[in-house]
XYZ file of C-alpha atoms in Angstrom:
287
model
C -20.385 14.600 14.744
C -17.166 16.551 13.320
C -17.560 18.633 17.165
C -17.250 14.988 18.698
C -14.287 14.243 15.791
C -12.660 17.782 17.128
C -13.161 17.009 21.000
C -11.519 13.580 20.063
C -8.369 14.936 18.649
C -7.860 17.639 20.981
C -8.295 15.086 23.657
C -5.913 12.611 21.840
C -8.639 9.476 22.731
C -8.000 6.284 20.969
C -11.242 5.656 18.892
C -12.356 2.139 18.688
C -15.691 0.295 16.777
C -16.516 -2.162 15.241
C -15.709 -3.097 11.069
C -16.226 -5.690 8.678
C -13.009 -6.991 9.116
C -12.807 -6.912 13.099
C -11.911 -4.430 15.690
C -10.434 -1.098 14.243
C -8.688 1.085 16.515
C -7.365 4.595 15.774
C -4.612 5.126 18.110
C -3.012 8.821 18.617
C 0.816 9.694 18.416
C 2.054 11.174 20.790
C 4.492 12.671 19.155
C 2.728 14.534 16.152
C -0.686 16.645 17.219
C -3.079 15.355 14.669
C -1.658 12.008 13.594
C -3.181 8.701 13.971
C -2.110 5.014 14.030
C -4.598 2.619 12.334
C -5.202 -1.078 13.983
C -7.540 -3.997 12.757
C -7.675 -6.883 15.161
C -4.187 -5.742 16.318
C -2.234 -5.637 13.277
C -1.043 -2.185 12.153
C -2.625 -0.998 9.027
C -1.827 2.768 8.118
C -0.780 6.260 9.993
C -1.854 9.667 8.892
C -0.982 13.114 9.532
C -3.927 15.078 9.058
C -1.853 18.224 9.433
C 1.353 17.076 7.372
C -0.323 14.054 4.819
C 3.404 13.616 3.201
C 4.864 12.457 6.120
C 4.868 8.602 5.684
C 6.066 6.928 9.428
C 5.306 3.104 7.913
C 8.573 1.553 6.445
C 6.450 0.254 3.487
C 4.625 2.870 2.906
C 7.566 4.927 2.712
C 9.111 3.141 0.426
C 5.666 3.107 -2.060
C 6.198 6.797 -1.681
C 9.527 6.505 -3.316
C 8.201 4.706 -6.353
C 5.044 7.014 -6.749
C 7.872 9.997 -6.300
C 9.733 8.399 -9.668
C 6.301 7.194 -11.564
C 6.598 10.839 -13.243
C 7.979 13.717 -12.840
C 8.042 15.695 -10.064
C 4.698 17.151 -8.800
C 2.915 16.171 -12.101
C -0.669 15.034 -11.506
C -1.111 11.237 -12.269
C -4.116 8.614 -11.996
C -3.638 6.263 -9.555
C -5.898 3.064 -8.399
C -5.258 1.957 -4.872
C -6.592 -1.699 -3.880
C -7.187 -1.488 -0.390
C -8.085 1.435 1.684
C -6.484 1.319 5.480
C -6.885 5.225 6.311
C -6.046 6.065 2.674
C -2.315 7.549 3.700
C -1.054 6.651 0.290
C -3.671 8.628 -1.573
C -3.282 11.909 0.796
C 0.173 11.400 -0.059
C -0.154 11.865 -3.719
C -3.064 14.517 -3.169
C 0.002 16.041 -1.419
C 2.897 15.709 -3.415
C 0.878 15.847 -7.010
C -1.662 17.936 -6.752
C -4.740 17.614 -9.134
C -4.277 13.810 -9.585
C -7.176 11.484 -10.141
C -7.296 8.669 -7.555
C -9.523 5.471 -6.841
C -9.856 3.804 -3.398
C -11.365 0.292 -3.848
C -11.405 -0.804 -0.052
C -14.145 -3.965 0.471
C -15.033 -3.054 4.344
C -17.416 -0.074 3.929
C -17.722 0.629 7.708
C -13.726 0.953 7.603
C -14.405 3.414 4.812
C -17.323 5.221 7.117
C -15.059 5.349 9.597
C -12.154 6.569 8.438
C -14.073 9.388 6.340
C -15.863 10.468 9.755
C -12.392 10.316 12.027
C -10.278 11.542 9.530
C -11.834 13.000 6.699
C -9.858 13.765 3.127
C -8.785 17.081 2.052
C -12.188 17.973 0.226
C -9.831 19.339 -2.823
C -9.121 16.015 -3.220
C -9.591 14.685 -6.187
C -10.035 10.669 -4.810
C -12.987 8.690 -5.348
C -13.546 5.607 -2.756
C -15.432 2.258 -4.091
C -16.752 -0.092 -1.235
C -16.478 -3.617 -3.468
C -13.731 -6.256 -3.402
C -10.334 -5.334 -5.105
C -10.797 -7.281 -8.312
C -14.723 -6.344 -9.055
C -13.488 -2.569 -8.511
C -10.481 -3.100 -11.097
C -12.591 -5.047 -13.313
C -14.725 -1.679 -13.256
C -11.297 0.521 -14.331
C -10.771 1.582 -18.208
C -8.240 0.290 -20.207
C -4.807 1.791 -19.823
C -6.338 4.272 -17.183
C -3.849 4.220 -14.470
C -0.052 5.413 -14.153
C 0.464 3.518 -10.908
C -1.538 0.460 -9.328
C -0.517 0.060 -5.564
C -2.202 -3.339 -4.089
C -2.150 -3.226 -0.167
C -5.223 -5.567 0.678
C -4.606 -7.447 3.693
C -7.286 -9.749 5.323
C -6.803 -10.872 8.690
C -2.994 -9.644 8.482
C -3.155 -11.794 4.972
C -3.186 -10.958 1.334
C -6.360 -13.139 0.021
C -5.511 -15.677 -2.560
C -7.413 -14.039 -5.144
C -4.865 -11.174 -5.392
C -1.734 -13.377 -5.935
C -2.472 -15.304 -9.509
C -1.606 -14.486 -12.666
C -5.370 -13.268 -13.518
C -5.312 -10.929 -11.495
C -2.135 -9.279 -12.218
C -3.741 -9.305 -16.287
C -6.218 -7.211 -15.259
C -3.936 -5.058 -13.391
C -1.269 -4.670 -16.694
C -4.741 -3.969 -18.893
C -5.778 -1.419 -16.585
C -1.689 0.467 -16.616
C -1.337 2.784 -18.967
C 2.048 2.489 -21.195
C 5.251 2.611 -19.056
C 2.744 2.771 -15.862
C 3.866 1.222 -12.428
C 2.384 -1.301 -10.683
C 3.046 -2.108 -6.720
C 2.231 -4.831 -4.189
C 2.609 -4.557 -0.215
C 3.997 -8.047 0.311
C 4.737 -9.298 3.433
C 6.644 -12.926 3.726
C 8.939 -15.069 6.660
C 11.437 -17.437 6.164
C 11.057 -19.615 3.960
C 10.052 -16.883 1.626
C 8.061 -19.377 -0.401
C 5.357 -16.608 -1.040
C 7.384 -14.135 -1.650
C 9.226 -16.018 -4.593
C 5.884 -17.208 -6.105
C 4.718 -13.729 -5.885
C 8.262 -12.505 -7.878
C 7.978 -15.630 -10.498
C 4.085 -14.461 -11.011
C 4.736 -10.994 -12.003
C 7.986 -11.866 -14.228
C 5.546 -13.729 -16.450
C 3.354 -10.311 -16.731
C 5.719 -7.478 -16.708
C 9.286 -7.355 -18.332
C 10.777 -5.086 -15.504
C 10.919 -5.674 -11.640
C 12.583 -4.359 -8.556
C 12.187 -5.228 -4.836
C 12.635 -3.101 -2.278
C 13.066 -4.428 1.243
C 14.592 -4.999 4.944
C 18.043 -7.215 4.368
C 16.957 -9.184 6.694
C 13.533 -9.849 5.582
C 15.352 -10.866 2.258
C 17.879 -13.081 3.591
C 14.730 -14.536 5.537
C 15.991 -14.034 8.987
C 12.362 -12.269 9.691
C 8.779 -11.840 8.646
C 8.291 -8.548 7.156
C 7.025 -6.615 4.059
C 8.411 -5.940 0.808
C 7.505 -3.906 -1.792
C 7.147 -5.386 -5.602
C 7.457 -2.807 -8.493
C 6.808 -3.861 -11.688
C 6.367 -1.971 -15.264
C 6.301 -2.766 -19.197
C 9.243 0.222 -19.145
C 13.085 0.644 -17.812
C 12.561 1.303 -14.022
C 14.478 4.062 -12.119
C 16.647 1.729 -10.309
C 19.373 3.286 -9.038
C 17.245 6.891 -7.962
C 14.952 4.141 -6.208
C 18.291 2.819 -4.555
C 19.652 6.075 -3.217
C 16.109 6.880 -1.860
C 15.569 3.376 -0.566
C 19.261 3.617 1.354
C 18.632 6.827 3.677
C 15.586 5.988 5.011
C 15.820 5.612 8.543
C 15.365 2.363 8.086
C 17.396 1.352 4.734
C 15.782 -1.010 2.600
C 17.956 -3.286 -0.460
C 16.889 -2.694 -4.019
C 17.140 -6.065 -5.645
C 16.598 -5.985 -10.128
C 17.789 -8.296 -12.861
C 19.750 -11.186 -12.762
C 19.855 -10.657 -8.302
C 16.319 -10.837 -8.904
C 16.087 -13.801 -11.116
C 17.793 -15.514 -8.776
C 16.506 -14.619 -5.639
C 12.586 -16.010 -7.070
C 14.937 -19.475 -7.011
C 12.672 -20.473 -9.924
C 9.476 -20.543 -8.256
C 6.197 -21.667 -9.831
C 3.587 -19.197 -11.060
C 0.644 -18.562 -9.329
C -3.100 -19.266 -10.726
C -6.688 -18.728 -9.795
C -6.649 -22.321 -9.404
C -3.623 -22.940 -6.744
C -3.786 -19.542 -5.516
C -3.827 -19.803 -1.359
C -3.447 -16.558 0.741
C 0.179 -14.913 2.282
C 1.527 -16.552 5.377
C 0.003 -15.238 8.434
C 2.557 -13.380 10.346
C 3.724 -14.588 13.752
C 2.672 -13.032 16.901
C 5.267 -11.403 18.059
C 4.895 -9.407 14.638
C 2.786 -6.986 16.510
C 4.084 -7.192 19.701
């Protein structure tokens, strides 16, 4: 199997089977020897450099990077729980930058874990343990005040399921942060932004300190895209996360405070009971 796995890479052949969740397709890059593009059903879920793990090519992901960057100090080992999987870029990334951190994958579709392990398996020095179970059972499984950073990136169909937008969940996810601990959700809204300003009014009511980091364009909501939701119990490194944010290749706004406040527009927060899943992205999205 890893002689197949070699043959593959050398070859640079798209790998494609069958998941849980739909088609996954591992696509090569042309442009970097040993990197790979992750697809389910068409929608663009991770990339990974095998050979270079801290190179982040996703805009999003990029910017997560920032925040785990800031969570402590540089190169310090943290504990970090990751709901959703993809190809598990943001834990190499970590593994990379902080060695000897303590990481937990909780990814629902175990043949998406199978094949991700078999196509492009983790640095065995890795200390990052993977959980096949829903997001919420697997955090409901997580000590108290365990984690220094949260990062929820669960997508379903190219959606975040309702289950991970309430009020609930984001309880168990402040019980679960240790003191002055980040948490972070992949968000990804359109115009009218509706979801996006539920998701901002929901987290105000848990923790005392947000940012949002994000295309200014996807904020003035003249596209769908992702943003990234940073929340903590602590100050937040706002203006390091600005500079960082602003050369990318692709700069992102840093909105915090009263911007904030009144970008949510006074949304309602979201419960278990009126929770409904993210907007499903238009097609030309992926096109």
């Amino acid at each position: 199997m890893a002689r197949n796995r070699r043959a593959r890479e050398a070859a640079s052949e798209a790998v494609v089977e069958k998941v849980d969740g739909g088609l996954a397709e591992l696509l090569p890059d042309r442009d970097r020897p040993r990197a790979w593009t992750l697809l389910v059903d068409g929608a663009p879920q991770s990339h990974v450099d095998l050979d270079d793990p801290a190179y982040l090519d996703f805009e999003y992901q990029r910017r997560i990077g920032h925040i785990a960057d800031l969570v402590a100090p540089a190169g310090k080992p943290i504990r970090a729980v990751h709901l959703g999987g993809g190809a598990f870029t943001l834990a190499r990334y970590i593994a990379a930058t902080r060695p000897r951190s303590t990481q937990q994958i909780v990814e629902r579709d175990t043949a998406l874990i199978q094949l991700v392990r078999r196509e492009l398996p983790l640095d065995p020095q890795a200390r990052v343990r993977v959980r096949g179970t829903d997001a919420r059972e697997g955090l409901a499984k997580i000590a108290d005040g365990w984690a220094d950073l949260v990062i929820a990136d669960v997508f379903s169909g190219a959606r975040t399921p309702a289950h991970l937008t309430s009020t609930e969940f984001l309880t168990d996810v402040r019980r679960v942060l240790a003191p002055g601990g980040y948490y972070v959700a992949n968000l990804a809204d359109g115009p009218p932004l509706a979801h996006l300003r539920g998701q901002l009014a929901t987290a105000a009511a848990l923790f005392p300190e947000l940012a949002l980091v994000a295309d200014p364009a996807v904020l003035r909501g003249k596209r769908f895209g992702n943003a990234v939701l940073l929340g903590c119990a602590a100050a937040l490194p706002v203006a390091e996360l600005t500079r960082r944010s602003a050369s990318d290749p692709h700069p992102a706004r840093v909105e915090h405070g009263r911007g904030l406040r009144d970008f949510s527009g006074g949304a309602a927060v979201v419960t278990d009971a009126g929770a409904v899943a993210s907007p499903a992205p238009p097609p030309s999205v992926f096109r």
